[in-house]
Amino acid sequence: LRPTFGRVSRAGAMALSWSMDKIGPICRNVEDCAIVFAAIQGPDGRDLAVVDHPFNWDVELDIKRLRVGYVQSAFEREREEQQEWKDFDEATLAKLRSLAIDLVSVELPEHLPVSAMRIILNAEAAAAFDELTRSGRDDLLTRQDRGAWPNSFRQSRFIPAVEYIQANRVRTLAMEAMAQLMDGIDVYVVPSFGGSNLTLTNLTGHPCVVVPNGFRADGTPTSISFIGNLYAEAELLAVARTYQEATDFHRRRPTLQT
């Protein structure tokens, strides 16, 4: 579970992006995530970004009352580009429909330059690791290829302040667009790496639950993502839990080699 931004204290955690960092539980199943989240969410007096907002987890919630969407274009794009994930994700939609969930087609605000807003993350990460970069100890990090964090920290020192501010202005537009989208639904399902969803929802602070939905030929898992309204983790977890309990992916264990 990646909660809404400002739900769980980040005190004591290593910062990467102060305006995006979110802390949440990784558990065996969705219900365990709800139990852990109930224990760790809320203000602690140390992280002042945390809000005091109720978490009303209801294991008996009838999800048929919820409005559930799916990002149709992201699933269609997979049919053309990602054969490996396609069958698992389409099977997820079929399973949700078999549970009497009426999926509504929705679209993300793709008209916005979401990928360009990654400079916000890059700039904040470089600031968080500024001392490491200035000290030269970033040379001690193992990965030093083009996409590795040490090089990102170094490159980000050349991001113009004007561009950083403009990116944050567009980020506000993204938040407004997502608010309009989520005004009509409670939860939506999307391929975990489909379209701009991952970057977009990190920027807007929306909560996400990721669960396994299949296994590749080599035995490693694939996943599907559920996205919920801000501070609406209860409804989000309920939908993800219903899907998970209708499958057995989370119950499987690796084959031991002797």
mmCIF file of C-alpha atoms in Angstrom:
data_model
loop_
_atom_site.group_PDB
_atom_site.id
_atom_site.type_symbol
_atom_site.label_atom_id
_atom_site.label_comp_id
_atom_site.label_asym_id
_atom_site.label_seq_id
_atom_site.Cartn_x
_atom_site.Cartn_y
_atom_site.Cartn_z
ATOM 1 C CA LEU A 1 0.000 0.000 0.000
ATOM 2 C CA ARG A 2 1.311 3.412 -1.016
ATOM 3 C CA PRO A 3 -0.906 5.725 1.057
ATOM 4 C CA THR A 4 -2.032 9.250 0.303
ATOM 5 C CA PHE A 5 0.752 11.810 0.735
ATOM 6 C CA GLY A 6 0.649 13.029 4.337
ATOM 7 C CA ARG A 7 -0.971 9.952 5.848
ATOM 8 C CA VAL A 8 2.046 8.345 7.537
ATOM 9 C CA SER A 9 4.964 10.036 9.277
ATOM 10 C CA ARG A 10 8.262 9.938 7.434
ATOM 11 C CA ALA A 11 10.286 10.727 10.565
ATOM 12 C CA GLY A 12 13.469 8.669 10.546
ATOM 13 C CA ALA A 13 13.164 7.663 6.894
ATOM 14 C CA MET A 14 15.751 8.515 4.228
ATOM 15 C CA ALA A 15 14.326 11.313 2.097
ATOM 16 C CA LEU A 16 14.246 11.204 -1.691
ATOM 17 C CA SER A 17 11.552 13.753 -2.552
ATOM 18 C CA TRP A 18 10.035 15.790 0.279
ATOM 19 C CA SER A 19 6.890 16.600 -1.697
ATOM 20 C CA MET A 20 6.332 13.022 -2.904
ATOM 21 C CA ASP A 21 7.744 10.640 -0.280
ATOM 22 C CA LYS A 22 5.107 8.295 1.125
ATOM 23 C CA ILE A 23 5.529 5.424 3.576
ATOM 24 C CA GLY A 24 3.266 2.382 3.571
ATOM 25 C CA PRO A 25 3.219 -1.320 4.432
ATOM 26 C CA ILE A 26 4.308 -4.261 2.290
ATOM 27 C CA CYS A 27 2.391 -7.323 3.480
ATOM 28 C CA ARG A 28 1.374 -10.818 2.466
ATOM 29 C CA ASN A 29 -2.138 -9.679 1.609
ATOM 30 C CA VAL A 30 -4.353 -6.596 1.352
ATOM 31 C CA GLU A 31 -6.081 -7.052 4.697
ATOM 32 C CA ASP A 32 -2.720 -7.192 6.478
ATOM 33 C CA CYS A 33 -1.861 -3.880 4.786
ATOM 34 C CA ALA A 34 -5.061 -2.406 6.222
ATOM 35 C CA ILE A 35 -4.183 -3.629 9.727
ATOM 36 C CA VAL A 36 -0.646 -2.228 9.611
ATOM 37 C CA PHE A 37 -1.797 1.017 8.022
ATOM 38 C CA ALA A 38 -4.355 1.526 10.809
ATOM 39 C CA ALA A 39 -1.499 1.310 13.317
ATOM 40 C CA ILE A 40 0.980 3.638 11.602
ATOM 41 C CA GLN A 41 -1.212 6.333 10.037
ATOM 42 C CA GLY A 42 -1.827 9.701 11.675
ATOM 43 C CA PRO A 43 0.234 12.521 13.208
ATOM 44 C CA ASP A 44 3.226 11.819 15.434
ATOM 45 C CA GLY A 45 4.289 15.423 16.059
ATOM 46 C CA ARG A 46 7.518 14.966 14.098
ATOM 47 C CA ASP A 47 6.458 15.030 10.440
ATOM 48 C CA LEU A 48 4.373 18.188 10.135
ATOM 49 C CA ALA A 49 3.075 17.192 6.693
ATOM 50 C CA VAL A 50 0.928 14.442 8.253
ATOM 51 C CA VAL A 51 -2.790 15.156 8.576
ATOM 52 C CA ASP A 52 -5.224 13.777 11.140
ATOM 53 C CA HIS A 53 -7.790 12.007 8.990
ATOM 54 C CA PRO A 54 -9.868 8.936 9.905
ATOM 55 C CA PHE A 55 -9.277 5.525 8.369
ATOM 56 C CA ASN A 56 -12.624 3.728 8.393
ATOM 57 C CA TRP A 57 -11.713 0.188 7.377
ATOM 58 C CA ASP A 58 -14.824 -1.961 6.893
ATOM 59 C CA VAL A 59 -14.279 -5.608 5.984
ATOM 60 C CA GLU A 60 -17.980 -5.937 5.161
ATOM 61 C CA LEU A 61 -18.096 -3.011 2.741
ATOM 62 C CA ASP A 62 -20.185 -3.901 -0.321
ATOM 63 C CA ILE A 63 -17.890 -2.874 -3.155
ATOM 64 C CA LYS A 64 -20.776 -3.131 -5.617
ATOM 65 C CA ARG A 65 -21.790 0.254 -4.215
ATOM 66 C CA LEU A 66 -18.474 1.737 -5.309
ATOM 67 C CA ARG A 67 -17.785 3.261 -8.703
ATOM 68 C CA VAL A 68 -14.801 1.450 -10.209
ATOM 69 C CA GLY A 69 -13.051 2.587 -13.376
ATOM 70 C CA TYR A 70 -10.303 1.238 -15.588
ATOM 71 C CA VAL A 71 -7.864 3.150 -17.777
ATOM 72 C CA GLN A 72 -8.942 1.719 -21.105
ATOM 73 C CA SER A 73 -6.181 3.247 -23.228
ATOM 74 C CA ALA A 74 -3.464 1.798 -20.965
ATOM 75 C CA PHE A 75 -4.867 -1.713 -21.370
ATOM 76 C CA GLU A 76 -5.224 -1.241 -25.130
ATOM 77 C CA ARG A 77 -1.659 0.050 -25.414
ATOM 78 C CA GLU A 78 -0.449 -3.128 -23.732
ATOM 79 C CA ARG A 79 -2.055 -5.217 -26.463
ATOM 80 C CA GLU A 80 0.353 -3.626 -28.914
ATOM 81 C CA GLU A 81 3.496 -3.206 -26.838
ATOM 82 C CA GLN A 82 3.657 -5.517 -23.814
ATOM 83 C CA GLN A 83 2.611 -9.032 -24.659
ATOM 84 C CA GLU A 84 4.152 -10.398 -21.472
ATOM 85 C CA TRP A 85 1.829 -8.410 -19.194
ATOM 86 C CA LYS A 86 -1.185 -8.164 -21.508
ATOM 87 C CA ASP A 87 -2.816 -11.523 -20.808
ATOM 88 C CA PHE A 88 -2.497 -11.152 -17.030
ATOM 89 C CA ASP A 89 -3.958 -7.646 -17.011
ATOM 90 C CA GLU A 90 -6.854 -8.514 -19.291
ATOM 91 C CA ALA A 91 -7.573 -11.527 -17.075
ATOM 92 C CA THR A 92 -7.716 -9.093 -14.134
ATOM 93 C CA LEU A 93 -10.439 -7.079 -15.860
ATOM 94 C CA ALA A 94 -12.348 -10.267 -16.609
ATOM 95 C CA LYS A 95 -12.077 -11.367 -12.981
ATOM 96 C CA LEU A 96 -13.353 -7.997 -11.714
ATOM 97 C CA ARG A 97 -16.311 -8.154 -14.089
ATOM 98 C CA SER A 98 -17.066 -11.687 -12.898
ATOM 99 C CA LEU A 99 -17.400 -10.228 -9.392
ATOM 100 C CA ALA A 100 -20.300 -8.083 -10.641
ATOM 101 C CA ILE A 101 -18.155 -4.950 -10.667
ATOM 102 C CA ASP A 102 -19.358 -2.608 -13.400
ATOM 103 C CA LEU A 103 -16.110 -1.187 -14.774
ATOM 104 C CA VAL A 104 -16.333 2.302 -16.231
ATOM 105 C CA SER A 105 -13.823 3.469 -18.830
ATOM 106 C CA VAL A 106 -11.752 6.451 -17.659
ATOM 107 C CA GLU A 107 -8.772 8.300 -19.084
ATOM 108 C CA LEU A 108 -5.850 9.959 -17.352
ATOM 109 C CA PRO A 109 -4.946 13.576 -18.176
ATOM 110 C CA GLU A 110 -2.443 12.544 -20.853
ATOM 111 C CA HIS A 111 -2.608 16.035 -22.372
ATOM 112 C CA LEU A 112 -0.304 17.215 -19.588
ATOM 113 C CA PRO A 113 3.492 16.715 -19.879
ATOM 114 C CA VAL A 114 3.657 14.264 -17.004
ATOM 115 C CA SER A 115 7.052 12.780 -17.831
ATOM 116 C CA ALA A 116 8.590 16.256 -18.006
ATOM 117 C CA MET A 117 7.545 16.821 -14.396
ATOM 118 C CA ARG A 118 10.055 14.219 -13.277
ATOM 119 C CA ILE A 119 12.497 17.087 -12.892
ATOM 120 C CA ILE A 120 10.647 17.856 -9.634
ATOM 121 C CA LEU A 121 11.681 14.476 -8.260
ATOM 122 C CA ASN A 122 15.203 14.823 -9.659
ATOM 123 C CA ALA A 123 15.734 18.280 -8.177
ATOM 124 C CA GLU A 124 14.390 17.331 -4.751
ATOM 125 C CA ALA A 125 16.441 14.130 -4.701
ATOM 126 C CA ALA A 126 19.577 16.064 -5.591
ATOM 127 C CA ALA A 127 18.833 18.483 -2.751
ATOM 128 C CA ALA A 128 18.270 15.614 -0.318
ATOM 129 C CA PHE A 129 21.641 14.114 -1.270
ATOM 130 C CA ASP A 130 23.436 17.424 -1.751
ATOM 131 C CA GLU A 131 25.991 16.765 0.991
ATOM 132 C CA LEU A 132 26.820 13.353 -0.476
ATOM 133 C CA THR A 133 27.353 14.854 -3.934
ATOM 134 C CA ARG A 134 29.453 17.774 -2.714
ATOM 135 C CA SER A 135 31.631 15.493 -0.587
ATOM 136 C CA GLY A 136 32.592 13.323 -3.558
ATOM 137 C CA ARG A 137 31.499 10.219 -1.669
ATOM 138 C CA ASP A 138 28.873 9.619 -4.354
ATOM 139 C CA ASP A 139 31.746 7.954 -6.233
ATOM 140 C CA LEU A 140 31.547 5.142 -3.671
ATOM 141 C CA LEU A 141 28.063 4.104 -4.816
ATOM 142 C CA THR A 142 28.149 0.900 -6.840
ATOM 143 C CA ARG A 143 25.949 1.934 -9.750
ATOM 144 C CA GLN A 144 27.464 4.729 -11.829
ATOM 145 C CA ASP A 145 25.776 4.198 -15.207
ATOM 146 C CA ARG A 146 23.870 6.925 -16.989
ATOM 147 C CA GLY A 147 20.539 6.290 -15.237
ATOM 148 C CA ALA A 148 21.986 5.684 -11.757
ATOM 149 C CA TRP A 149 21.142 8.004 -8.879
ATOM 150 C CA PRO A 150 24.658 9.463 -8.463
ATOM 151 C CA ASN A 151 24.566 10.792 -12.015
ATOM 152 C CA SER A 152 20.995 11.998 -11.569
ATOM 153 C CA PHE A 153 22.089 13.959 -8.482
ATOM 154 C CA ARG A 154 24.946 15.547 -10.435
ATOM 155 C CA GLN A 155 22.865 16.356 -13.521
ATOM 156 C CA SER A 156 20.039 17.828 -11.473
ATOM 157 C CA ARG A 157 22.250 20.679 -10.310
ATOM 158 C CA PHE A 158 21.781 22.085 -13.825
ATOM 159 C CA ILE A 159 17.958 22.166 -13.709
ATOM 160 C CA PRO A 160 16.997 25.859 -14.071
ATOM 161 C CA ALA A 161 14.948 27.264 -11.190
ATOM 162 C CA VAL A 162 12.484 28.642 -13.733
ATOM 163 C CA GLU A 163 11.846 25.165 -15.155
ATOM 164 C CA TYR A 164 11.411 23.689 -11.665
ATOM 165 C CA ILE A 165 8.788 26.316 -10.843
ATOM 166 C CA GLN A 166 7.025 25.849 -14.174
ATOM 167 C CA ALA A 167 6.916 22.085 -13.578
ATOM 168 C CA ASN A 168 5.257 22.660 -10.214
ATOM 169 C CA ARG A 169 2.698 24.953 -11.834
ATOM 170 C CA VAL A 170 1.820 22.157 -14.258
ATOM 171 C CA ARG A 171 1.730 19.800 -11.264
ATOM 172 C CA THR A 172 -1.106 21.925 -9.873
ATOM 173 C CA LEU A 173 -2.980 21.461 -13.154
ATOM 174 C CA ALA A 174 -2.428 17.715 -12.840
ATOM 175 C CA MET A 175 -3.878 17.746 -9.323
ATOM 176 C CA GLU A 176 -6.932 19.639 -10.584
ATOM 177 C CA ALA A 177 -7.372 17.208 -13.493
ATOM 178 C CA MET A 178 -7.117 14.196 -11.182
ATOM 179 C CA ALA A 179 -9.651 15.758 -8.808
ATOM 180 C CA GLN A 180 -12.098 16.019 -11.708
ATOM 181 C CA LEU A 181 -11.430 12.427 -12.754
ATOM 182 C CA MET A 182 -11.842 11.050 -9.229
ATOM 183 C CA ASP A 183 -15.018 13.054 -8.695
ATOM 184 C CA GLY A 184 -16.824 10.459 -10.796
ATOM 185 C CA ILE A 185 -15.275 7.268 -9.406
ATOM 186 C CA ASP A 186 -14.024 5.797 -6.139
ATOM 187 C CA VAL A 187 -11.249 3.546 -7.469
ATOM 188 C CA TYR A 188 -9.693 2.770 -10.818
ATOM 189 C CA VAL A 189 -7.558 -0.123 -12.010
ATOM 190 C CA VAL A 190 -4.572 0.315 -14.325
ATOM 191 C CA PRO A 191 -1.574 -1.729 -15.513
ATOM 192 C CA SER A 192 1.183 -1.123 -12.979
ATOM 193 C CA PHE A 193 3.415 0.475 -15.601
ATOM 194 C CA GLY A 194 0.635 1.646 -17.895
ATOM 195 C CA GLY A 195 0.898 5.086 -19.456
ATOM 196 C CA SER A 196 1.746 7.959 -17.140
ATOM 197 C CA ASN A 197 -0.101 6.610 -14.093
ATOM 198 C CA LEU A 198 2.873 5.853 -11.833
ATOM 199 C CA THR A 199 4.521 9.248 -12.243
ATOM 200 C CA LEU A 200 1.208 11.090 -12.273
ATOM 201 C CA THR A 201 -0.147 9.670 -9.027
ATOM 202 C CA ASN A 202 3.200 10.138 -7.300
ATOM 203 C CA LEU A 203 2.960 13.812 -8.208
ATOM 204 C CA THR A 204 -0.660 14.189 -7.129
ATOM 205 C CA GLY A 205 -0.344 12.138 -3.928
ATOM 206 C CA HIS A 206 -3.091 9.588 -4.684
ATOM 207 C CA PRO A 207 -2.992 6.248 -2.852
ATOM 208 C CA CYS A 208 -2.235 2.991 -4.643
ATOM 209 C CA VAL A 209 -2.478 -0.713 -3.846
ATOM 210 C CA VAL A 210 -0.385 -3.101 -5.920
ATOM 211 C CA VAL A 211 -1.154 -6.828 -5.901
ATOM 212 C CA PRO A 212 0.182 -9.780 -7.923
ATOM 213 C CA ASN A 213 -1.934 -10.873 -10.879
ATOM 214 C CA GLY A 214 0.176 -13.554 -12.547
ATOM 215 C CA PHE A 215 3.586 -15.134 -12.977
ATOM 216 C CA ARG A 216 6.012 -15.029 -15.861
ATOM 217 C CA ALA A 217 7.588 -18.152 -17.322
ATOM 218 C CA ASP A 218 10.608 -17.702 -15.046
ATOM 219 C CA GLY A 219 8.382 -17.656 -11.942
ATOM 220 C CA THR A 220 8.632 -13.951 -11.150
ATOM 221 C CA PRO A 221 5.325 -12.131 -10.498
ATOM 222 C CA THR A 222 3.488 -9.495 -12.478
ATOM 223 C CA SER A 223 1.183 -6.983 -10.807
ATOM 224 C CA ILE A 224 -1.871 -4.785 -11.220
ATOM 225 C CA SER A 225 -2.459 -1.406 -9.571
ATOM 226 C CA PHE A 226 -5.567 0.025 -7.940
ATOM 227 C CA ILE A 227 -5.730 3.806 -7.407
ATOM 228 C CA GLY A 228 -8.081 5.516 -4.947
ATOM 229 C CA ASN A 229 -9.249 8.959 -3.940
ATOM 230 C CA LEU A 230 -7.138 11.073 -1.605
ATOM 231 C CA TYR A 231 -7.520 9.825 2.000
ATOM 232 C CA ALA A 232 -9.892 7.061 0.793
ATOM 233 C CA GLU A 233 -7.635 4.099 1.512
ATOM 234 C CA ALA A 234 -10.532 2.165 3.061
ATOM 235 C CA GLU A 235 -12.476 1.962 -0.198
ATOM 236 C CA LEU A 236 -9.314 1.372 -2.212
ATOM 237 C CA LEU A 237 -8.208 -1.504 -0.010
ATOM 238 C CA ALA A 238 -11.699 -3.000 -0.105
ATOM 239 C CA VAL A 239 -11.671 -3.260 -3.893
ATOM 240 C CA ALA A 240 -8.125 -4.648 -3.993
ATOM 241 C CA ARG A 241 -8.989 -7.143 -1.251
ATOM 242 C CA THR A 242 -12.053 -8.377 -3.139
ATOM 243 C CA TYR A 243 -9.946 -9.006 -6.237
ATOM 244 C CA GLN A 244 -7.170 -10.665 -4.256
ATOM 245 C CA GLU A 245 -9.517 -13.019 -2.440
ATOM 246 C CA ALA A 246 -10.933 -14.137 -5.788
ATOM 247 C CA THR A 247 -7.434 -15.193 -6.898
ATOM 248 C CA ASP A 248 -4.632 -17.237 -5.361
ATOM 249 C CA PHE A 249 -1.492 -15.454 -6.567
ATOM 250 C CA HIS A 250 -0.637 -14.168 -3.084
ATOM 251 C CA ARG A 251 -0.818 -17.702 -1.651
ATOM 252 C CA ARG A 252 1.782 -19.214 -3.943
ATOM 253 C CA ARG A 253 5.330 -19.952 -2.786
ATOM 254 C CA PRO A 254 8.529 -20.281 -4.803
ATOM 255 C CA THR A 255 9.607 -23.806 -5.695
ATOM 256 C CA LEU A 256 12.529 -24.694 -3.431
ATOM 257 C CA GLN A 257 15.690 -25.949 -5.078
ATOM 258 C CA THR A 258 17.459 -28.823 -3.367
#
